[in-house]
Tab-separated table of N, CA, C and O in Angstrom:
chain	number	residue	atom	x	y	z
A	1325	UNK	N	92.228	181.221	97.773
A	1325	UNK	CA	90.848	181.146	97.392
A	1325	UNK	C	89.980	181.920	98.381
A	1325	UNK	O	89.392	182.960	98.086
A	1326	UNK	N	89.946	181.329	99.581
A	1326	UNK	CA	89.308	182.686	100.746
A	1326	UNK	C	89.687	183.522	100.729
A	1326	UNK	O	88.796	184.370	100.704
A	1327	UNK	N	90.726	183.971	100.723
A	1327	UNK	CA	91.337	185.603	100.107
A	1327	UNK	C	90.756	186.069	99.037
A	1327	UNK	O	90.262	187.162	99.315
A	1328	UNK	N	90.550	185.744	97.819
A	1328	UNK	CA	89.791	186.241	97.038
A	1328	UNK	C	88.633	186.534	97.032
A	1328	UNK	O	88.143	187.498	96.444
A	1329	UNK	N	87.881	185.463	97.906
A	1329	UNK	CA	86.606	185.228	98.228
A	1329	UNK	C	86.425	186.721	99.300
A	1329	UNK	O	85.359	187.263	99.007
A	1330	UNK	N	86.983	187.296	100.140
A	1330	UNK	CA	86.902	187.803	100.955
A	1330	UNK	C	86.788	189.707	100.479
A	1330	UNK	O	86.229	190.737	100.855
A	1331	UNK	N	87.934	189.115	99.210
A	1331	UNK	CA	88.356	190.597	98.647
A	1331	UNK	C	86.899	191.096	97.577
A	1331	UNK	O	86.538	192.233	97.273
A	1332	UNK	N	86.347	189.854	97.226
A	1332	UNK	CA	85.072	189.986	96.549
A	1332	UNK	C	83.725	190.700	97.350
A	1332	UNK	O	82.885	191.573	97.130
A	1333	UNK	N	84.045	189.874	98.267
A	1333	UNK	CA	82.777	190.117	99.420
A	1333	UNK	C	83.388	191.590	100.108
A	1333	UNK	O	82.754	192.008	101.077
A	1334	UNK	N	84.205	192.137	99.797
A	1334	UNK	CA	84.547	193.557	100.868
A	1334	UNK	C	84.053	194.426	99.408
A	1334	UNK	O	83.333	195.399	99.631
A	1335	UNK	N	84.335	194.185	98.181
A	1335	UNK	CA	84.632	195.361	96.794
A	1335	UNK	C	82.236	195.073	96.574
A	1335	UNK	O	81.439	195.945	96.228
A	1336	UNK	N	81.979	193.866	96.882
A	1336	UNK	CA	80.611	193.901	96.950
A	1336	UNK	C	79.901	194.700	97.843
A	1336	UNK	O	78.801	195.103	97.463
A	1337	UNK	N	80.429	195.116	99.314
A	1337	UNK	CA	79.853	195.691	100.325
A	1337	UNK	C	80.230	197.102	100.399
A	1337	UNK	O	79.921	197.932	101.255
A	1338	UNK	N	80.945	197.227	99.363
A	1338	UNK	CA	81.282	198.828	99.838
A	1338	UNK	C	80.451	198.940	98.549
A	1338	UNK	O	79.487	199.685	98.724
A	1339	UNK	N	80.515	198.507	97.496
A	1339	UNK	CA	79.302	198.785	96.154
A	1339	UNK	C	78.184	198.974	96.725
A	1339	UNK	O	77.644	200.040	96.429
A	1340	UNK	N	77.567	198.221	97.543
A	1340	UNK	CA	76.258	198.170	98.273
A	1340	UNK	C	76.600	200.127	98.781
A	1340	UNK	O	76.112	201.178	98.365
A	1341	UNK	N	77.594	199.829	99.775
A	1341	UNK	CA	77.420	200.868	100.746
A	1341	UNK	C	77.603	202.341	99.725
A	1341	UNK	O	77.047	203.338	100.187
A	1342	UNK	N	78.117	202.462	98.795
A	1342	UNK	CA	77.873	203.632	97.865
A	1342	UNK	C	76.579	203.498	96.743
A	1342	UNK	O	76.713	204.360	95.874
A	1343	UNK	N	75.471	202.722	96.551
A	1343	UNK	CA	74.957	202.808	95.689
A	1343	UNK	C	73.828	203.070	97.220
A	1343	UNK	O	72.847	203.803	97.095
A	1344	UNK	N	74.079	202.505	98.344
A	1344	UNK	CA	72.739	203.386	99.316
A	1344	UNK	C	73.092	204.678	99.818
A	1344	UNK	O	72.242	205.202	100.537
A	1345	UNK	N	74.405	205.466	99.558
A	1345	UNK	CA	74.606	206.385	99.849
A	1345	UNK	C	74.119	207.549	98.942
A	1345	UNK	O	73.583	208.624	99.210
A	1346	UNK	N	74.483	206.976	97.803
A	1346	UNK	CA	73.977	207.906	96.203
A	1346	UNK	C	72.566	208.212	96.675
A	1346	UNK	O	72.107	209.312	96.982
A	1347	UNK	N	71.795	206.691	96.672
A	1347	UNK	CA	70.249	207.042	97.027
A	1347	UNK	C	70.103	207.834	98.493
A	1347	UNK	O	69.353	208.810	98.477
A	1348	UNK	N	70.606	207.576	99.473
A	1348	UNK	CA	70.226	209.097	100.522
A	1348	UNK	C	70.735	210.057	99.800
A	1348	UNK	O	69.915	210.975	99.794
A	1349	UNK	N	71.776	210.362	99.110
A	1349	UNK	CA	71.664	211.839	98.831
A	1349	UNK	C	71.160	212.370	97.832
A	1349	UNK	O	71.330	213.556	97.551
A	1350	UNK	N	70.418	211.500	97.109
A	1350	UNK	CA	69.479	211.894	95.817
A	1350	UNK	C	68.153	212.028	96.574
A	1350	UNK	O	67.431	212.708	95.845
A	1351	UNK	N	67.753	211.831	97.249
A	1351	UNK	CA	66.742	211.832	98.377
A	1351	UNK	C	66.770	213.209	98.961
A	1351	UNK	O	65.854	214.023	98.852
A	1352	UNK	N	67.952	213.407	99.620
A	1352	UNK	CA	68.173	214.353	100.696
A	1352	UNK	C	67.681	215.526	99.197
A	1352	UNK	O	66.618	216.146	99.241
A	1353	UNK	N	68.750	215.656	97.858
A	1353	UNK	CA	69.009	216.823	96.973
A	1353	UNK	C	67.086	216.788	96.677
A	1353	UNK	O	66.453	217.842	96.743
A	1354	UNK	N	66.392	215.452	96.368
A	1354	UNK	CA	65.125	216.176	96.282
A	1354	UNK	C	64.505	216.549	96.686
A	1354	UNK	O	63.655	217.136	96.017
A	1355	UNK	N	64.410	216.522	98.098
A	1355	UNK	CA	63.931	217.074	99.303
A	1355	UNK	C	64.395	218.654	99.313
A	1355	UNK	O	63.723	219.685	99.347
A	1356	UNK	N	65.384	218.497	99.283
A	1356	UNK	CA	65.668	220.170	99.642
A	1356	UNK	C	65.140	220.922	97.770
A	1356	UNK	O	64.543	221.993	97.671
A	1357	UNK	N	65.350	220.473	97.130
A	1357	UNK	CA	64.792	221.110	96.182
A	1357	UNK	C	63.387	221.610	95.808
A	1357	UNK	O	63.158	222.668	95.223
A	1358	UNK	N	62.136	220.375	96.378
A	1358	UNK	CA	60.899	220.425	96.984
A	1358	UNK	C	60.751	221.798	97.589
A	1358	UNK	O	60.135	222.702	97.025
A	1359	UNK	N	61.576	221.964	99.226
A	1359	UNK	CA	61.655	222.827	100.194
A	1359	UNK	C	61.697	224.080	99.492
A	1359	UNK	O	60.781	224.894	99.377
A	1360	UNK	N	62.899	224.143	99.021
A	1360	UNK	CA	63.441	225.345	98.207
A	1360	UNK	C	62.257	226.256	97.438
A	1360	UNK	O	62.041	227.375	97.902
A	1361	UNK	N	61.461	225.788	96.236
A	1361	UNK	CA	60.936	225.656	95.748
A	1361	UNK	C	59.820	226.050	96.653
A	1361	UNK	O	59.510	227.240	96.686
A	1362	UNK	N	59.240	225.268	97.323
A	1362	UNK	CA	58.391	225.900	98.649
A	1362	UNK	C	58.427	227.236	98.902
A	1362	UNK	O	57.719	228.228	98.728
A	1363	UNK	N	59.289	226.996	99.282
A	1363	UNK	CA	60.059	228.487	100.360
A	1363	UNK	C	59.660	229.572	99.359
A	1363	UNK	O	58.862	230.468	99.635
A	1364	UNK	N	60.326	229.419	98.069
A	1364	UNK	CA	60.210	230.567	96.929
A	1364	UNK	C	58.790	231.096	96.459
A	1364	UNK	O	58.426	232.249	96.227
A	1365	UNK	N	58.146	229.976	96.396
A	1365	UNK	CA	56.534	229.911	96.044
A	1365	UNK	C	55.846	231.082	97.533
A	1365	UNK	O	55.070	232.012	97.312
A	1366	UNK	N	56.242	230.804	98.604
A	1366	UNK	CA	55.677	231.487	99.438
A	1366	UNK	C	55.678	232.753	99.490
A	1366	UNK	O	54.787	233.602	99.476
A	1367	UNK	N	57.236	232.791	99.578
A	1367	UNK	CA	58.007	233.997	99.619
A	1367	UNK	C	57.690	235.042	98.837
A	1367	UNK	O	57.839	236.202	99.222
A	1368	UNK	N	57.028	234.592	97.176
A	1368	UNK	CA	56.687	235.305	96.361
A	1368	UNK	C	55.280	235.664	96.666
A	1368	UNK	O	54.963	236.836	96.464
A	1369	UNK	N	54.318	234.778	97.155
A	1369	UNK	CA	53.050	235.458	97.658
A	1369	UNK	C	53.226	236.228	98.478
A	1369	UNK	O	52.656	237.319	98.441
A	1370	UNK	N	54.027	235.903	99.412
A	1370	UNK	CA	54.187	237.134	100.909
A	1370	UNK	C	53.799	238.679	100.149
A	1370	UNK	O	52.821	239.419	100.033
A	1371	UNK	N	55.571	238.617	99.632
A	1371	UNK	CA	55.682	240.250	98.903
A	1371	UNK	C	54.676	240.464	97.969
A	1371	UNK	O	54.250	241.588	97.703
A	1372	UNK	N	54.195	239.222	97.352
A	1372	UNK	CA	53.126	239.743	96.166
A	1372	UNK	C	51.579	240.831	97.012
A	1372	UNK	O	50.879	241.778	96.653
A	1373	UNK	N	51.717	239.800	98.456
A	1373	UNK	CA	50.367	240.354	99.006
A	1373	UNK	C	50.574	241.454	99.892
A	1373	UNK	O	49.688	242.127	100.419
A	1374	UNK	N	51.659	241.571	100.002
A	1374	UNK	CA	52.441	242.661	100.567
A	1374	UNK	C	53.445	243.922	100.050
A	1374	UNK	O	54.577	244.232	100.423
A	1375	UNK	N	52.962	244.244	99.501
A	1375	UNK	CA	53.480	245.449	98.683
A	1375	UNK	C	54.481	246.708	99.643
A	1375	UNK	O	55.353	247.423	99.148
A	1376	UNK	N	54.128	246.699	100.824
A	1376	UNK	CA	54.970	248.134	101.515
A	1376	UNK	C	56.138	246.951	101.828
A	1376	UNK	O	57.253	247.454	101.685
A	1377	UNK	N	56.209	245.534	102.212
A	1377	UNK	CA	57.183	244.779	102.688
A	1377	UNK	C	58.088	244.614	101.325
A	1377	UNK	O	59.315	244.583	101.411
A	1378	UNK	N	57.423	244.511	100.088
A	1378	UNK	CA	58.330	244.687	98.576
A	1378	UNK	C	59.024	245.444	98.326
A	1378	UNK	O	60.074	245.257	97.712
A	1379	UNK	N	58.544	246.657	98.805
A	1379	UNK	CA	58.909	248.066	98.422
A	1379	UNK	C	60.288	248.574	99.818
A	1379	UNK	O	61.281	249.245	99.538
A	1380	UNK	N	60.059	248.193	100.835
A	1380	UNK	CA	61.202	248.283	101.759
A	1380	UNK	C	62.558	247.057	101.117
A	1380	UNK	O	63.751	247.202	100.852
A	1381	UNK	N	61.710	246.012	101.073
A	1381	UNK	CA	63.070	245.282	100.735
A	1381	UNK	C	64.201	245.813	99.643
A	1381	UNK	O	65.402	246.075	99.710
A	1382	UNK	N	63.095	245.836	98.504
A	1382	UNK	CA	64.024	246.488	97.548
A	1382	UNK	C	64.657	247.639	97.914
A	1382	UNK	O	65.833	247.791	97.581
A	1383	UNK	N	63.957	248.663	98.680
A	1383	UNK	CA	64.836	250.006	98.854
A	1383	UNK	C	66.172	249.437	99.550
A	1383	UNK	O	67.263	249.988	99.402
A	1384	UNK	N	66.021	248.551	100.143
A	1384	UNK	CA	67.291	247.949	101.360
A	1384	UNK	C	68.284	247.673	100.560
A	1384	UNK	O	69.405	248.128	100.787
A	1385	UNK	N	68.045	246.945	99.583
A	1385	UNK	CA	68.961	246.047	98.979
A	1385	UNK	C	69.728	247.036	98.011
A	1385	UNK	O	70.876	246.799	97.635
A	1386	UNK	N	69.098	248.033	97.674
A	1386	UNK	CA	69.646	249.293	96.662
A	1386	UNK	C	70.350	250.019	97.230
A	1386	UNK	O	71.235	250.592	96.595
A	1387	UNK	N	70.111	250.350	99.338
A	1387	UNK	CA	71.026	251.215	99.925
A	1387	UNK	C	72.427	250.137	100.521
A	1387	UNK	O	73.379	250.505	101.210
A	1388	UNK	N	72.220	249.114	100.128
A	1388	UNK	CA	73.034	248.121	100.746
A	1388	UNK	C	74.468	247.975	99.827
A	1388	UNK	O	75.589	247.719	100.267
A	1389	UNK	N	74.000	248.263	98.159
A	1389	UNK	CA	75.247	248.645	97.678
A	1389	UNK	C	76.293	249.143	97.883
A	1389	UNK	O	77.414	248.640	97.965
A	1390	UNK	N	75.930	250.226	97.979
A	1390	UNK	CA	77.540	251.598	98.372
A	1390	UNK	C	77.787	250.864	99.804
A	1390	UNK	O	78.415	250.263	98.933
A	1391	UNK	N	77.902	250.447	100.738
A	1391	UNK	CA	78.375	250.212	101.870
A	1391	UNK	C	79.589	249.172	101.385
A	1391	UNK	O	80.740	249.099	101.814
A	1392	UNK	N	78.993	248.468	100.442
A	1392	UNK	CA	79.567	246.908	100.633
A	1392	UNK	C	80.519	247.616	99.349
A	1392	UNK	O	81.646	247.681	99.840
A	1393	UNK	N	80.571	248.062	98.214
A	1393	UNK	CA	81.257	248.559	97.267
A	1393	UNK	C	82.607	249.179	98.149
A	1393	UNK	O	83.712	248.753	97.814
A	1394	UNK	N	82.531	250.098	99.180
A	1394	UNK	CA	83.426	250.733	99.735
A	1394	UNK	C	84.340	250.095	100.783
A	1394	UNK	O	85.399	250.439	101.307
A	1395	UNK	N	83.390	248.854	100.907
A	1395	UNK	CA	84.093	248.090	102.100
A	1395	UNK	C	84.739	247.260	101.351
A	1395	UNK	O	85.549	246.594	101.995
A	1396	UNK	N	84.688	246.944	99.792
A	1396	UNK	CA	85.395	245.748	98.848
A	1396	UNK	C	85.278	244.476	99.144
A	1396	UNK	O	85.932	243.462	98.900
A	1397	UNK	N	83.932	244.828	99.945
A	1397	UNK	CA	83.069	242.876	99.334
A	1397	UNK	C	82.755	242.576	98.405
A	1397	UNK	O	83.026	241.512	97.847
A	1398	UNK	N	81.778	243.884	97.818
A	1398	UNK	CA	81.348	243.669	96.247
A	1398	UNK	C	81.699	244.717	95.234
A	1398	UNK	O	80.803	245.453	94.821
A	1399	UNK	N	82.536	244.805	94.938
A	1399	UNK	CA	82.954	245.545	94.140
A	1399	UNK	C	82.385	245.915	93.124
A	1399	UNK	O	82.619	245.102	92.229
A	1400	UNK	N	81.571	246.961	92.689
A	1400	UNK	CA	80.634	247.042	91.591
A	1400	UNK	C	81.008	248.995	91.015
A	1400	UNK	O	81.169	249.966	91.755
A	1401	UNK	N	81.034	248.945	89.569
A	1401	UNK	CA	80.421	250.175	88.767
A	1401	UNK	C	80.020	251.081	89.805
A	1401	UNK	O	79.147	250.777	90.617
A	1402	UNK	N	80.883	252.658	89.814
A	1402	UNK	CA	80.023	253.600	89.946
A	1402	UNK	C	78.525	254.117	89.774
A	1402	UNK	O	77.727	254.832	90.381
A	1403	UNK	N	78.600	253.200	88.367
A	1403	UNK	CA	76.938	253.822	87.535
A	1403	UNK	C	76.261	252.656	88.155
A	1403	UNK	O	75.072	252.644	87.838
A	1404	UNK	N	76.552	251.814	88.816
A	1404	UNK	CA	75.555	250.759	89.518
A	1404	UNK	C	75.273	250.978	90.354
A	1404	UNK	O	74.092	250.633	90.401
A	1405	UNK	N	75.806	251.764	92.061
A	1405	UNK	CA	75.703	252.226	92.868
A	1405	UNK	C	74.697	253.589	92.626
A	1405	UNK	O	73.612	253.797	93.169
A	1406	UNK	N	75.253	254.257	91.853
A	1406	UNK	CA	74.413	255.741	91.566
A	1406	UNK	C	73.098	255.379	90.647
A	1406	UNK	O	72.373	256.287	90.240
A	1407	UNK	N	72.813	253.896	90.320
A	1407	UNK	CA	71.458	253.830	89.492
A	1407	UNK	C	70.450	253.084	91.205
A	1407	UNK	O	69.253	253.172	91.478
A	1408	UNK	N	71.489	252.484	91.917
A	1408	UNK	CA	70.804	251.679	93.216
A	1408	UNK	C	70.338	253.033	94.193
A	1408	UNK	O	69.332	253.087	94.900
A	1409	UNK	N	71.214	253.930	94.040
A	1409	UNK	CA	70.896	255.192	95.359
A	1409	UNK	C	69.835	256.200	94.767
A	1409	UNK	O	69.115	256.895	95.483
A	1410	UNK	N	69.803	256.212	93.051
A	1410	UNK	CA	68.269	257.104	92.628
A	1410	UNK	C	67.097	255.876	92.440
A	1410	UNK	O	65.908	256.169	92.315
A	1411	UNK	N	67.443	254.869	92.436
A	1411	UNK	CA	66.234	254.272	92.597
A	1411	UNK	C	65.585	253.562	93.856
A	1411	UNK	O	64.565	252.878	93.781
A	1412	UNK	N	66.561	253.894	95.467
A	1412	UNK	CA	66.038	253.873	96.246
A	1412	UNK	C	65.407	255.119	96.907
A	1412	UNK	O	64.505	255.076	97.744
A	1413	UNK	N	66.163	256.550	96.288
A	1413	UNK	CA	65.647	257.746	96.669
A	1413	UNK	C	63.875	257.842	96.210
A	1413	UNK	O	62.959	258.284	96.904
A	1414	UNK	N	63.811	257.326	94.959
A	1414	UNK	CA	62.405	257.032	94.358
A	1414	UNK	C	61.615	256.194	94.527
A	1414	UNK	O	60.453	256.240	94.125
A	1415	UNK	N	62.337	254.920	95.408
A	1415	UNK	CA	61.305	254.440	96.132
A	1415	UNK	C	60.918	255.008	97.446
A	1415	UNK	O	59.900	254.483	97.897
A	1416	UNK	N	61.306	255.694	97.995
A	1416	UNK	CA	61.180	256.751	98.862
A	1416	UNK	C	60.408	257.771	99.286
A	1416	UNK	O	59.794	258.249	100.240
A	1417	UNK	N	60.736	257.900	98.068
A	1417	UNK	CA	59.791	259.375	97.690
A	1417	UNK	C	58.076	258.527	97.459
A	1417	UNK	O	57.030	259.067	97.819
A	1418	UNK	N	58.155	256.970	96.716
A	1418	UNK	CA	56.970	256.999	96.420
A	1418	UNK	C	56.269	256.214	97.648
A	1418	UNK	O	55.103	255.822	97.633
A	1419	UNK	N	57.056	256.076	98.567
A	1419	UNK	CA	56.390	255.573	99.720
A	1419	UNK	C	55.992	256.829	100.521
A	1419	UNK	O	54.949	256.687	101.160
A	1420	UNK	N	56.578	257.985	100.621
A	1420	UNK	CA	55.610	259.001	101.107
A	1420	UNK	C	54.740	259.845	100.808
A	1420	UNK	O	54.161	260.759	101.395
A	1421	UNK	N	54.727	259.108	99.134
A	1421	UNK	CA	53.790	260.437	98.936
A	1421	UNK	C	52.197	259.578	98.337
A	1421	UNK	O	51.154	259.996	97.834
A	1422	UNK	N	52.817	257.953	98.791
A	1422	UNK	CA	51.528	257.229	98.795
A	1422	UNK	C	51.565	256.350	100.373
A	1422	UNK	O	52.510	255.641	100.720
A	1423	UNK	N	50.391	256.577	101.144
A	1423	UNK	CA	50.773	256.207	102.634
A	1423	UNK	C	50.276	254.860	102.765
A	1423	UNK	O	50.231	254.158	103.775
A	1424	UNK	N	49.880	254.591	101.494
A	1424	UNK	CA	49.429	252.768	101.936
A	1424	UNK	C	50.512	251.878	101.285
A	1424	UNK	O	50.368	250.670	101.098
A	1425	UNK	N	51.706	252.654	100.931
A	1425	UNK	CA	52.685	251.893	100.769
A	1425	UNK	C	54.061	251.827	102.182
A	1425	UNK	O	55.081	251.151	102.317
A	1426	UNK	N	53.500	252.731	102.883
A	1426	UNK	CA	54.393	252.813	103.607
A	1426	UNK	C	54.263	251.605	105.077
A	1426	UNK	O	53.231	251.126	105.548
A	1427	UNK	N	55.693	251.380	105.517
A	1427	UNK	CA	55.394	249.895	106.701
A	1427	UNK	C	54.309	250.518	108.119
A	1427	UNK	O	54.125	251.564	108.741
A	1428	UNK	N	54.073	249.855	108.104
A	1428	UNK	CA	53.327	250.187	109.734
A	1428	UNK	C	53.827	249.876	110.616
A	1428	UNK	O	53.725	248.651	110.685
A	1429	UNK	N	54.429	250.310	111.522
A	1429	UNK	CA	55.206	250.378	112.808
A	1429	UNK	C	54.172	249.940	114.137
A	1429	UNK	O	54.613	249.931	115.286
């Protein structure tokens, strides 16, 4: 009978101890989702109010292809690489031939 009693009271306390665990991490997941969400909201004004910092990133991320293609991290299409390297040459071009797009050093 105390044996049972005991085996009740251990299968009750670990129920406890996973139904407060669920709730910290449903807590923790909305929290960081909040954050996240944050972060993105900002992030998008930054570049929105910042146009030469938009315009570098993207060129980055377009010359960042072919490196990583050749090194076989990301393995991607010829015609994906050669659409990323004329459309960073053209962002390029349109950062010098407009100077309020270009970064300030």
């Amino acid at each position: 009978m105390k044996e049972e009693m005991l085996v009740q009271k251990r299968q009750e306390s670990k129920s406890i101890n996973n139904l407060e665990n669920n709730r910290v991490q449903r807590e923790f997941d909305w929290i960081a989702r909040i954050k996240s969400k944050a972060f993105l909201v900002l992030l998008f004004q930054s570049l929105g109010n910042n146009p030469p910092v938009l315009l570098d990133i993207v060129k980055n991320l377009c010359d960042l292809t072919l490196p990583l293609d050749k090194m076989g991290i990301c393995k991607t299409n010829p015609g994906v690489v050669g659409v990323c390297g004329l459309l960073s040459s053209i962002l390029s071009i349109l950062a010098l031939t407009h100077p309020a797009l270009k970064l300030k050093a």
